[in-house]
PDB file of C-alpha atoms in Angstrom:
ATOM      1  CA  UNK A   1      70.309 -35.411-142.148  1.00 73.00           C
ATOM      2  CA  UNK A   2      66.783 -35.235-143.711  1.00 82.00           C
ATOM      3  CA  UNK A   3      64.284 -33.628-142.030  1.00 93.00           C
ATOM      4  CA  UNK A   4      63.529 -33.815-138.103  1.00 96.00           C
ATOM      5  CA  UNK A   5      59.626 -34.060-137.092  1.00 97.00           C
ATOM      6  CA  UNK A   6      58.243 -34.350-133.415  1.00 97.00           C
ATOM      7  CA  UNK A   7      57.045 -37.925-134.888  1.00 97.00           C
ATOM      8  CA  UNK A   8      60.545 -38.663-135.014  1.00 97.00           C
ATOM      9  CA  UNK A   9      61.674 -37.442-131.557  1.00 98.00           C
ATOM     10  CA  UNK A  10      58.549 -39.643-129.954  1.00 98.00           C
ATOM     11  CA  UNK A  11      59.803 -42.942-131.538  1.00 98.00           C
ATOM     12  CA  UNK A  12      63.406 -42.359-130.490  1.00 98.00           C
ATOM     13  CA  UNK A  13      62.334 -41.806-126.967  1.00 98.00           C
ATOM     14  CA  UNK A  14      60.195 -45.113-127.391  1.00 98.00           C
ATOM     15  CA  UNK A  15      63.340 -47.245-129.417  1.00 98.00           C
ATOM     16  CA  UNK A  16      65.591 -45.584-126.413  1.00 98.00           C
ATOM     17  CA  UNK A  17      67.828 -43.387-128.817  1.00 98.00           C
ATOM     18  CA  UNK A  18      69.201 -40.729-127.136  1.00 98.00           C
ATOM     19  CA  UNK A  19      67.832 -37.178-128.727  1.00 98.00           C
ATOM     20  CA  UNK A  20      70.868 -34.535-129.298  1.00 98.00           C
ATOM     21  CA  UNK A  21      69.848 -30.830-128.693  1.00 98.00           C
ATOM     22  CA  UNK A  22      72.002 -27.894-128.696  1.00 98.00           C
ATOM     23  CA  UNK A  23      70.799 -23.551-128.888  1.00 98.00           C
ATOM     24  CA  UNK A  24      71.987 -21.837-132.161  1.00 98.00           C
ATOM     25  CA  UNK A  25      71.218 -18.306-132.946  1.00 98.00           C
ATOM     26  CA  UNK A  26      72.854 -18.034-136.635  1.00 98.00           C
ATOM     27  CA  UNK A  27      72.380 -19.795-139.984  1.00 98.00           C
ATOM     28  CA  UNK A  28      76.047 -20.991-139.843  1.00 98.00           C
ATOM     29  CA  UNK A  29      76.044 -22.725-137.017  1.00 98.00           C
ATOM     30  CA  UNK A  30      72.905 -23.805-137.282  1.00 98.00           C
ATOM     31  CA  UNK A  31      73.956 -25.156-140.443  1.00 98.00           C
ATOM     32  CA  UNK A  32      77.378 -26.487-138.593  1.00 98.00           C
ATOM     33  CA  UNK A  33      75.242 -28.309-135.947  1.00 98.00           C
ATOM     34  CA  UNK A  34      72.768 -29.967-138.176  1.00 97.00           C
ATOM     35  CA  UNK A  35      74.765 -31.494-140.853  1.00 97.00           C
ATOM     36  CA  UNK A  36      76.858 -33.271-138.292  1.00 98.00           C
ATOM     37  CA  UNK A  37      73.745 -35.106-136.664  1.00 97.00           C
ATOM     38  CA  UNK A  38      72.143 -32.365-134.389  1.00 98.00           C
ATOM     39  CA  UNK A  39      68.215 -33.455-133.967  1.00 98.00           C
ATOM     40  CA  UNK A  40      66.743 -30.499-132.314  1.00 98.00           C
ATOM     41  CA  UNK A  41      67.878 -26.918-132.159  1.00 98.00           C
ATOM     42  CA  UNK A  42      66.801 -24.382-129.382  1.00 98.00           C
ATOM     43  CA  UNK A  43      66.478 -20.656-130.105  1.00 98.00           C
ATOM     44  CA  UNK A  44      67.454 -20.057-126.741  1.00 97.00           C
ATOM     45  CA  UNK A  45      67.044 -16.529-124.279  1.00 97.00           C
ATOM     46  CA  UNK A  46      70.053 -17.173-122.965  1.00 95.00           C
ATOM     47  CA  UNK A  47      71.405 -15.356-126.212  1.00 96.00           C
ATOM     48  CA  UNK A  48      70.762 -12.477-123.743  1.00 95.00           C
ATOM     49  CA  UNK A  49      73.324 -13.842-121.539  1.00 92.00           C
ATOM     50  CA  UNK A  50      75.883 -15.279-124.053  1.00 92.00           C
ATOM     51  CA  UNK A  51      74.889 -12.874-127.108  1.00 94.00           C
ATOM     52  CA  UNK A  52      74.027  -9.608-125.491  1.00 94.00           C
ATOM     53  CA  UNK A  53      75.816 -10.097-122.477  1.00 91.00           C
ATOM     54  CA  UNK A  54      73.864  -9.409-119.764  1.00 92.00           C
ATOM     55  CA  UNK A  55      73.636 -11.334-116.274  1.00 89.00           C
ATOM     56  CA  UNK A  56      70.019 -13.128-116.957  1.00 91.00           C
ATOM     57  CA  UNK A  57      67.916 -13.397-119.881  1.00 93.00           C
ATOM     58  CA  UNK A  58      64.987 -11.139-118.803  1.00 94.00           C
ATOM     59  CA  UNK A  59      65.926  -8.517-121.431  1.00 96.00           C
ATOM     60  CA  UNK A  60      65.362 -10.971-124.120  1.00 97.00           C
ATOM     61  CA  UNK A  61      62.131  -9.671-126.318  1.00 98.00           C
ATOM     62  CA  UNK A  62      60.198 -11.432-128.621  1.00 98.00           C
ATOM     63  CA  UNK A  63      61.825  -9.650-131.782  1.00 98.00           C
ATOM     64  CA  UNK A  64      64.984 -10.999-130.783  1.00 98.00           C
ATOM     65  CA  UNK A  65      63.749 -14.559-131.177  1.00 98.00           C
ATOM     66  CA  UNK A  66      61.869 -13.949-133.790  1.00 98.00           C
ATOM     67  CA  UNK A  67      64.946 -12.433-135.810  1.00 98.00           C
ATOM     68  CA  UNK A  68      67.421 -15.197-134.788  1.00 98.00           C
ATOM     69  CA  UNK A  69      64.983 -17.895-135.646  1.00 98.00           C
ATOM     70  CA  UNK A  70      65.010 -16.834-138.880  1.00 98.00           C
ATOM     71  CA  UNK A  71      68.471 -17.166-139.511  1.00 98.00           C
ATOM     72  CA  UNK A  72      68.709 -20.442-137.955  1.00 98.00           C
ATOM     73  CA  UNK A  73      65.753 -21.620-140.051  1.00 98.00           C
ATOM     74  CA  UNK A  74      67.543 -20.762-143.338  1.00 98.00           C
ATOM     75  CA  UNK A  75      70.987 -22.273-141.874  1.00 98.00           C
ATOM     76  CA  UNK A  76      69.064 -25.815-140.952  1.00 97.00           C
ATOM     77  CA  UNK A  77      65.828 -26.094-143.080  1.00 96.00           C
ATOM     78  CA  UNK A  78      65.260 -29.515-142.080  1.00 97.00           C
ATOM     79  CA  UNK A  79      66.197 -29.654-138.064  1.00 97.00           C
ATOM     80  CA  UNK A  80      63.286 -29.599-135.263  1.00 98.00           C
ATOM     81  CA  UNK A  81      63.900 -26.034-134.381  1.00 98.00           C
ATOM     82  CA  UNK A  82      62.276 -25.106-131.109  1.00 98.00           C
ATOM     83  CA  UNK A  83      62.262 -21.148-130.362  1.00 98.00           C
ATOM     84  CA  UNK A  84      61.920 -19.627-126.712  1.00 98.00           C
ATOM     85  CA  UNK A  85      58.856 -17.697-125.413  1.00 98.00           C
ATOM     86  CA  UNK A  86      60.794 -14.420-123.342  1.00 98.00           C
ATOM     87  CA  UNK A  87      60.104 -12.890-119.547  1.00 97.00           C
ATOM     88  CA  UNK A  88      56.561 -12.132-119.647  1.00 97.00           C
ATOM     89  CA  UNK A  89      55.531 -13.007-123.758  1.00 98.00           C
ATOM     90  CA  UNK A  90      53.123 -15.395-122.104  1.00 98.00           C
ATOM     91  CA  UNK A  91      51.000 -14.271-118.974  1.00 98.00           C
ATOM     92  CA  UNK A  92      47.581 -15.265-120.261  1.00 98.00           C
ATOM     93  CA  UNK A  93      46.950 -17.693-123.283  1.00 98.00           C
ATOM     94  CA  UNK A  94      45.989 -15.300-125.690  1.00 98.00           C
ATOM     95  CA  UNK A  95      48.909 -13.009-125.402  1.00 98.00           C
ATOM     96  CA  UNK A  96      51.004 -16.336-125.797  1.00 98.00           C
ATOM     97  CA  UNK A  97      49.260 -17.008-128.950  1.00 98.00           C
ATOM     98  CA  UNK A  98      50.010 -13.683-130.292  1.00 98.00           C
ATOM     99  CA  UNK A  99      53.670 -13.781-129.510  1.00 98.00           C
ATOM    100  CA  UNK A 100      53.815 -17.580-130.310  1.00 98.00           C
ATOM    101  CA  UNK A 101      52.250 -17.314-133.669  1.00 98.00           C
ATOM    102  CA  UNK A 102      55.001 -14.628-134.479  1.00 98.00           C
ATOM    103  CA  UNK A 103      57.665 -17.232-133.905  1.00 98.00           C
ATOM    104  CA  UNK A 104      56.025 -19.970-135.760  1.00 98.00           C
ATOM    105  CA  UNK A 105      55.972 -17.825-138.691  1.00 98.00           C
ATOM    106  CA  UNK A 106      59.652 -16.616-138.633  1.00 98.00           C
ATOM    107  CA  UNK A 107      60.346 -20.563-138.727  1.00 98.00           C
ATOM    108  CA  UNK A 108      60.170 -22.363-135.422  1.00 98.00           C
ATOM    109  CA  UNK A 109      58.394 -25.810-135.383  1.00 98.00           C
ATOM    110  CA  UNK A 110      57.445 -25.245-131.765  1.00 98.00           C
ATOM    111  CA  UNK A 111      57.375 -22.785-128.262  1.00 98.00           C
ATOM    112  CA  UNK A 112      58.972 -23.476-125.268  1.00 98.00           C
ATOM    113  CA  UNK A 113      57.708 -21.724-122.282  1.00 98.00           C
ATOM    114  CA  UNK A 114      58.872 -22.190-118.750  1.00 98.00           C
ATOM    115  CA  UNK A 115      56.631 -22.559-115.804  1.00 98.00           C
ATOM    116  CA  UNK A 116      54.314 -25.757-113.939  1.00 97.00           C
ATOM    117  CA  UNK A 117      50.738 -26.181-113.616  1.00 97.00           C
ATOM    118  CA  UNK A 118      49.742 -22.466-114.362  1.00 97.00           C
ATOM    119  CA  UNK A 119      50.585 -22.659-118.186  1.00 98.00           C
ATOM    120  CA  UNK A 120      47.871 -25.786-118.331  1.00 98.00           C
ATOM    121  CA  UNK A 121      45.221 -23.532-120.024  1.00 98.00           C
ATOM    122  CA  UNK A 122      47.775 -21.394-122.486  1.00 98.00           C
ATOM    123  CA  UNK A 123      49.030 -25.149-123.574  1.00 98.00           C
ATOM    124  CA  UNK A 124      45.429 -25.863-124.320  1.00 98.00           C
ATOM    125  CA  UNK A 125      45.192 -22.728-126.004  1.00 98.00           C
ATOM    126  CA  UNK A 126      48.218 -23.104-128.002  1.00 98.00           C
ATOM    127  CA  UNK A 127      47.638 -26.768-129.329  1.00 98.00           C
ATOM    128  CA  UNK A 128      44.128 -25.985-130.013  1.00 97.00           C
ATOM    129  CA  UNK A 129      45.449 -23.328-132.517  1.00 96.00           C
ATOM    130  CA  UNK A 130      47.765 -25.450-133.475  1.00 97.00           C
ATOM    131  CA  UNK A 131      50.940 -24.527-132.115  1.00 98.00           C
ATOM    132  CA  UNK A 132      53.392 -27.252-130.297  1.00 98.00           C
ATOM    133  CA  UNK A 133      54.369 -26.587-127.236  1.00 98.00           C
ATOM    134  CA  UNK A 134      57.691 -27.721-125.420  1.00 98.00           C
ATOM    135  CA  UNK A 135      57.603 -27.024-121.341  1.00 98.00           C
ATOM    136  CA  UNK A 136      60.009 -26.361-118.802  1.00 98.00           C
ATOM    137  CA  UNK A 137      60.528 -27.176-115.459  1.00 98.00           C
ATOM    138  CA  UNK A 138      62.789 -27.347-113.271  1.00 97.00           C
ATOM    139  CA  UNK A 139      65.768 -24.615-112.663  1.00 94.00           C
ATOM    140  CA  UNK A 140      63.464 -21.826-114.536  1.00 94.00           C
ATOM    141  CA  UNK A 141      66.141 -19.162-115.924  1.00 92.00           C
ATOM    142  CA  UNK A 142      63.246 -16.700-116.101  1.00 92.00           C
ATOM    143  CA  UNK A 143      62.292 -16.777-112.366  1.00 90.00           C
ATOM    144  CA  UNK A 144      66.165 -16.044-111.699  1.00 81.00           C
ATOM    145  CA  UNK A 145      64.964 -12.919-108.841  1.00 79.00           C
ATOM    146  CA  UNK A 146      61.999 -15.219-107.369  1.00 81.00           C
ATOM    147  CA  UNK A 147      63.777 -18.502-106.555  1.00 77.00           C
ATOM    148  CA  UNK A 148      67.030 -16.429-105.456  1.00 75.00           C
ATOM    149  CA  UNK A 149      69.558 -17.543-107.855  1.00 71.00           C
ATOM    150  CA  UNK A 150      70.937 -20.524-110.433  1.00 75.00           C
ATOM    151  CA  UNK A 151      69.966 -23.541-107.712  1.00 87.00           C
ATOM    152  CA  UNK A 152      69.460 -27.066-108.384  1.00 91.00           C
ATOM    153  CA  UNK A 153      65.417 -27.728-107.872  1.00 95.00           C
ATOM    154  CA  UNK A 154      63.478 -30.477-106.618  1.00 96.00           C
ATOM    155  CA  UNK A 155      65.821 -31.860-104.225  1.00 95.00           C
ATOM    156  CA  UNK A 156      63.365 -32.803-101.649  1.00 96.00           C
ATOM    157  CA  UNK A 157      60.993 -35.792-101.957  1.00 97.00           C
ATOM    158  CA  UNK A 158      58.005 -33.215-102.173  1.00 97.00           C
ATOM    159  CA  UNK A 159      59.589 -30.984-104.703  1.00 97.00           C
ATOM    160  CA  UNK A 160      60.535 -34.213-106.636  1.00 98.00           C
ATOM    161  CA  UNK A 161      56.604 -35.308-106.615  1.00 98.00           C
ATOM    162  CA  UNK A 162      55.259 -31.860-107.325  1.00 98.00           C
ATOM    163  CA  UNK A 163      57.028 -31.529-110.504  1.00 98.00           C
ATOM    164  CA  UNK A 164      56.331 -34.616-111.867  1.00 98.00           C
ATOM    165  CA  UNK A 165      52.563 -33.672-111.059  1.00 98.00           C
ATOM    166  CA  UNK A 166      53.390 -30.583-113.410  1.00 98.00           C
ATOM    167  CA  UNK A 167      54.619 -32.710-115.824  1.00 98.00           C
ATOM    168  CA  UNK A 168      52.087 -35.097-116.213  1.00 98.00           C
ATOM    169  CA  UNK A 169      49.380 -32.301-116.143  1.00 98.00           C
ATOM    170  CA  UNK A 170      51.354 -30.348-119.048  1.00 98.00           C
ATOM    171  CA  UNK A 171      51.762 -33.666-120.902  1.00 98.00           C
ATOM    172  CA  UNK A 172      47.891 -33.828-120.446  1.00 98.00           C
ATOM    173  CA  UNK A 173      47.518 -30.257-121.897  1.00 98.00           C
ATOM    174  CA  UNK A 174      48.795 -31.065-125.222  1.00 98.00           C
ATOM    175  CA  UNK A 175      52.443 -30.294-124.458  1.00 98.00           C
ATOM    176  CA  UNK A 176      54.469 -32.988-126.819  1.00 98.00           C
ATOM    177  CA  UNK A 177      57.921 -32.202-125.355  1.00 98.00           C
ATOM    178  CA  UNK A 178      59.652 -31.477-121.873  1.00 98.00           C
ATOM    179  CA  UNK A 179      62.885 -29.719-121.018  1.00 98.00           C
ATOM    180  CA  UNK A 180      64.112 -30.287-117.237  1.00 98.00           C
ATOM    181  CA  UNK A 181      67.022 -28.201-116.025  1.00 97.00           C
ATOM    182  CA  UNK A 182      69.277 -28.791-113.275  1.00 96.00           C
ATOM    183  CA  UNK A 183      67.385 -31.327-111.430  1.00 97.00           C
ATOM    184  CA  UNK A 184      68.823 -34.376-109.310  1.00 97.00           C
ATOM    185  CA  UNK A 185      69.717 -37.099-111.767  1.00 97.00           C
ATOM    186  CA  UNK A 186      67.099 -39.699-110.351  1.00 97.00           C
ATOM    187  CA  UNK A 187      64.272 -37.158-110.889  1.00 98.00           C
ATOM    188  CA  UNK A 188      65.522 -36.916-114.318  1.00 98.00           C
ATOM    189  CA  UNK A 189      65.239 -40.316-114.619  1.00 98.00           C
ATOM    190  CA  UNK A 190      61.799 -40.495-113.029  1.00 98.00           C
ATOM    191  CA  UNK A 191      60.687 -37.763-115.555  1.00 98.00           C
ATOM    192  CA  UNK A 192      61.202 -39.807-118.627  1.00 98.00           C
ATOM    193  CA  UNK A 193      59.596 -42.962-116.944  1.00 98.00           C
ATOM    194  CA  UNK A 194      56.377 -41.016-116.340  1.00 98.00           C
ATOM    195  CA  UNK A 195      55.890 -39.561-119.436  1.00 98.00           C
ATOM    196  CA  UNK A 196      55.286 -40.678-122.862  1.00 98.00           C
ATOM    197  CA  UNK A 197      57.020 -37.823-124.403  1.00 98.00           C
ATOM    198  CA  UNK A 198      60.144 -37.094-125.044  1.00 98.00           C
ATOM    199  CA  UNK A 199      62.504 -35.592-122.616  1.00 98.00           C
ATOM    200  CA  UNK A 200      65.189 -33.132-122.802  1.00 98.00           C
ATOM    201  CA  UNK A 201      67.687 -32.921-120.048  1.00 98.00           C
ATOM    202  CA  UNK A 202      70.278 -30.113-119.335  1.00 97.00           C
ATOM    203  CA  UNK A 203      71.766 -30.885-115.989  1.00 97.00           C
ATOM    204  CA  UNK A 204      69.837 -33.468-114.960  1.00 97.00           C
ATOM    205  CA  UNK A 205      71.315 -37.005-115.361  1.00 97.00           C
ATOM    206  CA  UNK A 206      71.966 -39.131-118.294  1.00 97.00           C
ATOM    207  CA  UNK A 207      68.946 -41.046-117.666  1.00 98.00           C
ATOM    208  CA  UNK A 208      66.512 -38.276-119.728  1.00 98.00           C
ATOM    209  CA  UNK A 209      65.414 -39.303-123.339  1.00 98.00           C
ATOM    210  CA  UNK A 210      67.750 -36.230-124.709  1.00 98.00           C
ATOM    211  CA  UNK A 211      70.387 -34.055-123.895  1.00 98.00           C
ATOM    212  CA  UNK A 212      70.379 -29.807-125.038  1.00 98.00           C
ATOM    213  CA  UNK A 213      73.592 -27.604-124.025  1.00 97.00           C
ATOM    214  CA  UNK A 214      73.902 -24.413-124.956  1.00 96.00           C
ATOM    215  CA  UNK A 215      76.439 -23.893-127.785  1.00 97.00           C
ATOM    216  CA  UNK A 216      78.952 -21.760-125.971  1.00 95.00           C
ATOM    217  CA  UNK A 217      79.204 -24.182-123.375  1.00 94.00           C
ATOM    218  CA  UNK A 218      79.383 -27.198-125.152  1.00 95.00           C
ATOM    219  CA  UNK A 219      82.334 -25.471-127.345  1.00 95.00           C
ATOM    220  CA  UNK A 220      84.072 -23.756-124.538  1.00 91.00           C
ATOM    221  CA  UNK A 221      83.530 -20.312-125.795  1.00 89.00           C
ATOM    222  CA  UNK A 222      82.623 -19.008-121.937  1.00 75.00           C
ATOM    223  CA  UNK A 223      86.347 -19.292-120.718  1.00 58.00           C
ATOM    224  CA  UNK A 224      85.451 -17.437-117.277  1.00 67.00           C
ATOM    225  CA  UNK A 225      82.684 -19.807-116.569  1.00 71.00           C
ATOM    226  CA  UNK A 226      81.381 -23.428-117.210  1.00 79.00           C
ATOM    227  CA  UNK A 227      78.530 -24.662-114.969  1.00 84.00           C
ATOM    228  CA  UNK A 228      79.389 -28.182-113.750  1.00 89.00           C
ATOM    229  CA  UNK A 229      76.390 -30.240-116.452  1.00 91.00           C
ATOM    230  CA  UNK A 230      78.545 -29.162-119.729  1.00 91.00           C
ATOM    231  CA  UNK A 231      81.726 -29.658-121.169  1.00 93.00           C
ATOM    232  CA  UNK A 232      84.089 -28.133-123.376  1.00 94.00           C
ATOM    233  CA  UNK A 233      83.771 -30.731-126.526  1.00 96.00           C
ATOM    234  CA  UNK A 234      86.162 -28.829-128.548  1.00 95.00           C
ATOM    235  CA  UNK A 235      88.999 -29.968-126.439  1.00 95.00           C
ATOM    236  CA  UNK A 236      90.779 -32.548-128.132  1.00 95.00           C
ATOM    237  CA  UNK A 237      89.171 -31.916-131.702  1.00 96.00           C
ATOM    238  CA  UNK A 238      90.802 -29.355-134.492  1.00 94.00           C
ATOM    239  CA  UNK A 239      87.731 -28.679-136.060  1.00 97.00           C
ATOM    240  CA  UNK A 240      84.553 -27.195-134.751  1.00 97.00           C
ATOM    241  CA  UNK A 241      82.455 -30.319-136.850  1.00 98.00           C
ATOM    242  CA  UNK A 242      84.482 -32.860-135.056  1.00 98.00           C
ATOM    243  CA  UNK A 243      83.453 -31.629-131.717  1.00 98.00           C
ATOM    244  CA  UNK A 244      79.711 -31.328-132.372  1.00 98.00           C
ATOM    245  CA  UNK A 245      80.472 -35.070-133.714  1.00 98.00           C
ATOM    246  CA  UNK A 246      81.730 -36.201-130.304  1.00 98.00           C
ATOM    247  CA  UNK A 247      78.867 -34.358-128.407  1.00 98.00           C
ATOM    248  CA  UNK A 248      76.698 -36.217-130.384  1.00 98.00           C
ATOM    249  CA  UNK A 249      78.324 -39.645-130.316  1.00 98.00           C
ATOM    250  CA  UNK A 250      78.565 -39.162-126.156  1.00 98.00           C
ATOM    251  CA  UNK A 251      75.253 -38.362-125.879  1.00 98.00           C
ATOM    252  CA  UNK A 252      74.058 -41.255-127.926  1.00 98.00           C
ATOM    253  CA  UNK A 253      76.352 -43.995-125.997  1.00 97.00           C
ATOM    254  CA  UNK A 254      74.773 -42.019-122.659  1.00 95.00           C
ATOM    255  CA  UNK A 255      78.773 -41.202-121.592  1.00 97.00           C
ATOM    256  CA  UNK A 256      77.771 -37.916-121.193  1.00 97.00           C
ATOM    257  CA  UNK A 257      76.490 -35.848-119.016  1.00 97.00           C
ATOM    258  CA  UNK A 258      78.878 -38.068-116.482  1.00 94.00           C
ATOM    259  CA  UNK A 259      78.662 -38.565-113.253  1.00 93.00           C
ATOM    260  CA  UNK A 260      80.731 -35.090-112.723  1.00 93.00           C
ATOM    261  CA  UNK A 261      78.555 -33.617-114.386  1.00 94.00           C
ATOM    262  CA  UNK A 262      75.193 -34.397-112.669  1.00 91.00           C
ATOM    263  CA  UNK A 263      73.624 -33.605-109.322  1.00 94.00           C
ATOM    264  CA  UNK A 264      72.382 -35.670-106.590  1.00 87.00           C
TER     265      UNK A 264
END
């Protein structure tokens, strides 16, 4: 695959191609996941849940992203790789351009960073300094303690229209890409109508511009536990490549996520 730019991403969201996303935290499966037609890969914090082993990915520090995108740069030199901004690396927008800056130069293309209308200024911030920003909203792994659990979010019609406000104003700010996690399918679907750029879905309908799982979901390697938006895509394959292969193809041809696997 040559090489992924956020150009890219923004015409397949306008040509409707589906955009395939999945977390890595190594060079080799980096490597696995990009030669076999991965677009985007996520230096996730949940590598303090599936990597570390903990129950939430508050313990995740910058360091730790830092050192795994490095290794996932030199697996997949030419993929869109998107590293996470940890619990608290962004309270105030110069702080996030410290701690951003660090994980542009251990290889990321861009910072996510999870949160609504309060991260406005530290997107302006970022973009003005030249760093791309991906946002999050949504189910917000990092606010685990405040919201009182893994829940689906903006169920209600005023939850529904308050998050596409936080969109749009986010979009405004200079963010270039969106990430929406376990939302109601139609408000998936609604969040890629409203917005010109491209977005990512993970539990929230096939309708979103893109699909991201993490990896040890999407290859059944949590055997006590697989939330109801994934699916185990190595059943059925006998190599690891052929099951990133029929992620890929599923998510193209909009077969998956499923109906089973979305929320109403």
């Amino acid at each position: 695959m040559s090489k992924v730019r956020i150009s890219q991403l923004l015409k397949m969201k306008q040509s409707g191609e589906k955009i395939t996303a999945v977390t890595a935290y190594d060079a080799s499966f980096s490597k696995l996941f990009h030669e076999n037609g991965i677009e985007v890969i996520l230096i996730g914090d949940s590598l303090g849940m599936v990597l570390h082993g903990e129950d939430t990915t508050l313990g995740v520090s910058v360091e730790d992203i830092a050192y795994h995108t490095r290794a996932v740069r030199k697996g997949a030199a030419d993929a869109f790789v998107i590293a996470d901004m940890p619990f608290m690396s962004y309270p105030d927008p110069d702080t996030a351009g410290f701690h951003a800056a660090e994980l542009m130069r251990a290889g990321a293309n861009m910072v996510k960073m999870e949160g609504g209308e309060w991260l406005v200024d530290t997107v302006k911030h970022l973009t003005q300094q030249g760093i791309p920003v991906c946002a999050h909203l949504g189910l917000l792994p990092q606010q685990v303690h405040l919201i009182g659990g893994y829940r689906v979010q903006g169920k209600t019609k005023e939850q529904a229209d308050k998050l596409i406000e936080e969109a749009l104003k986010l979009q405004a700010a200079g963010a270039q890409l969106l990430v929406v996690e376990c939302i109601p399918a139609a408000l998936g679907k609604r969040f890629s109508e409203a917005l010109h750029i491209p977005v990512i879905g993970i539990g929230a309908g096939a309708d979103t511009d893109g699909q991201i799982l993490v990896m040890h979901d999407m290859l059944g390697m949590n055997a006590d536990y697989l939330p109801k938006f994934t699916r185990n895509f190595l059943v059925g394959h006998d190599s690891l490549a052929k099951a990133v292969q029929s992620y890929v193809a599923a998510v193209k041809d909009a077969s998956f996520p499923g109906p089973e696997h979305t929320f109403s």
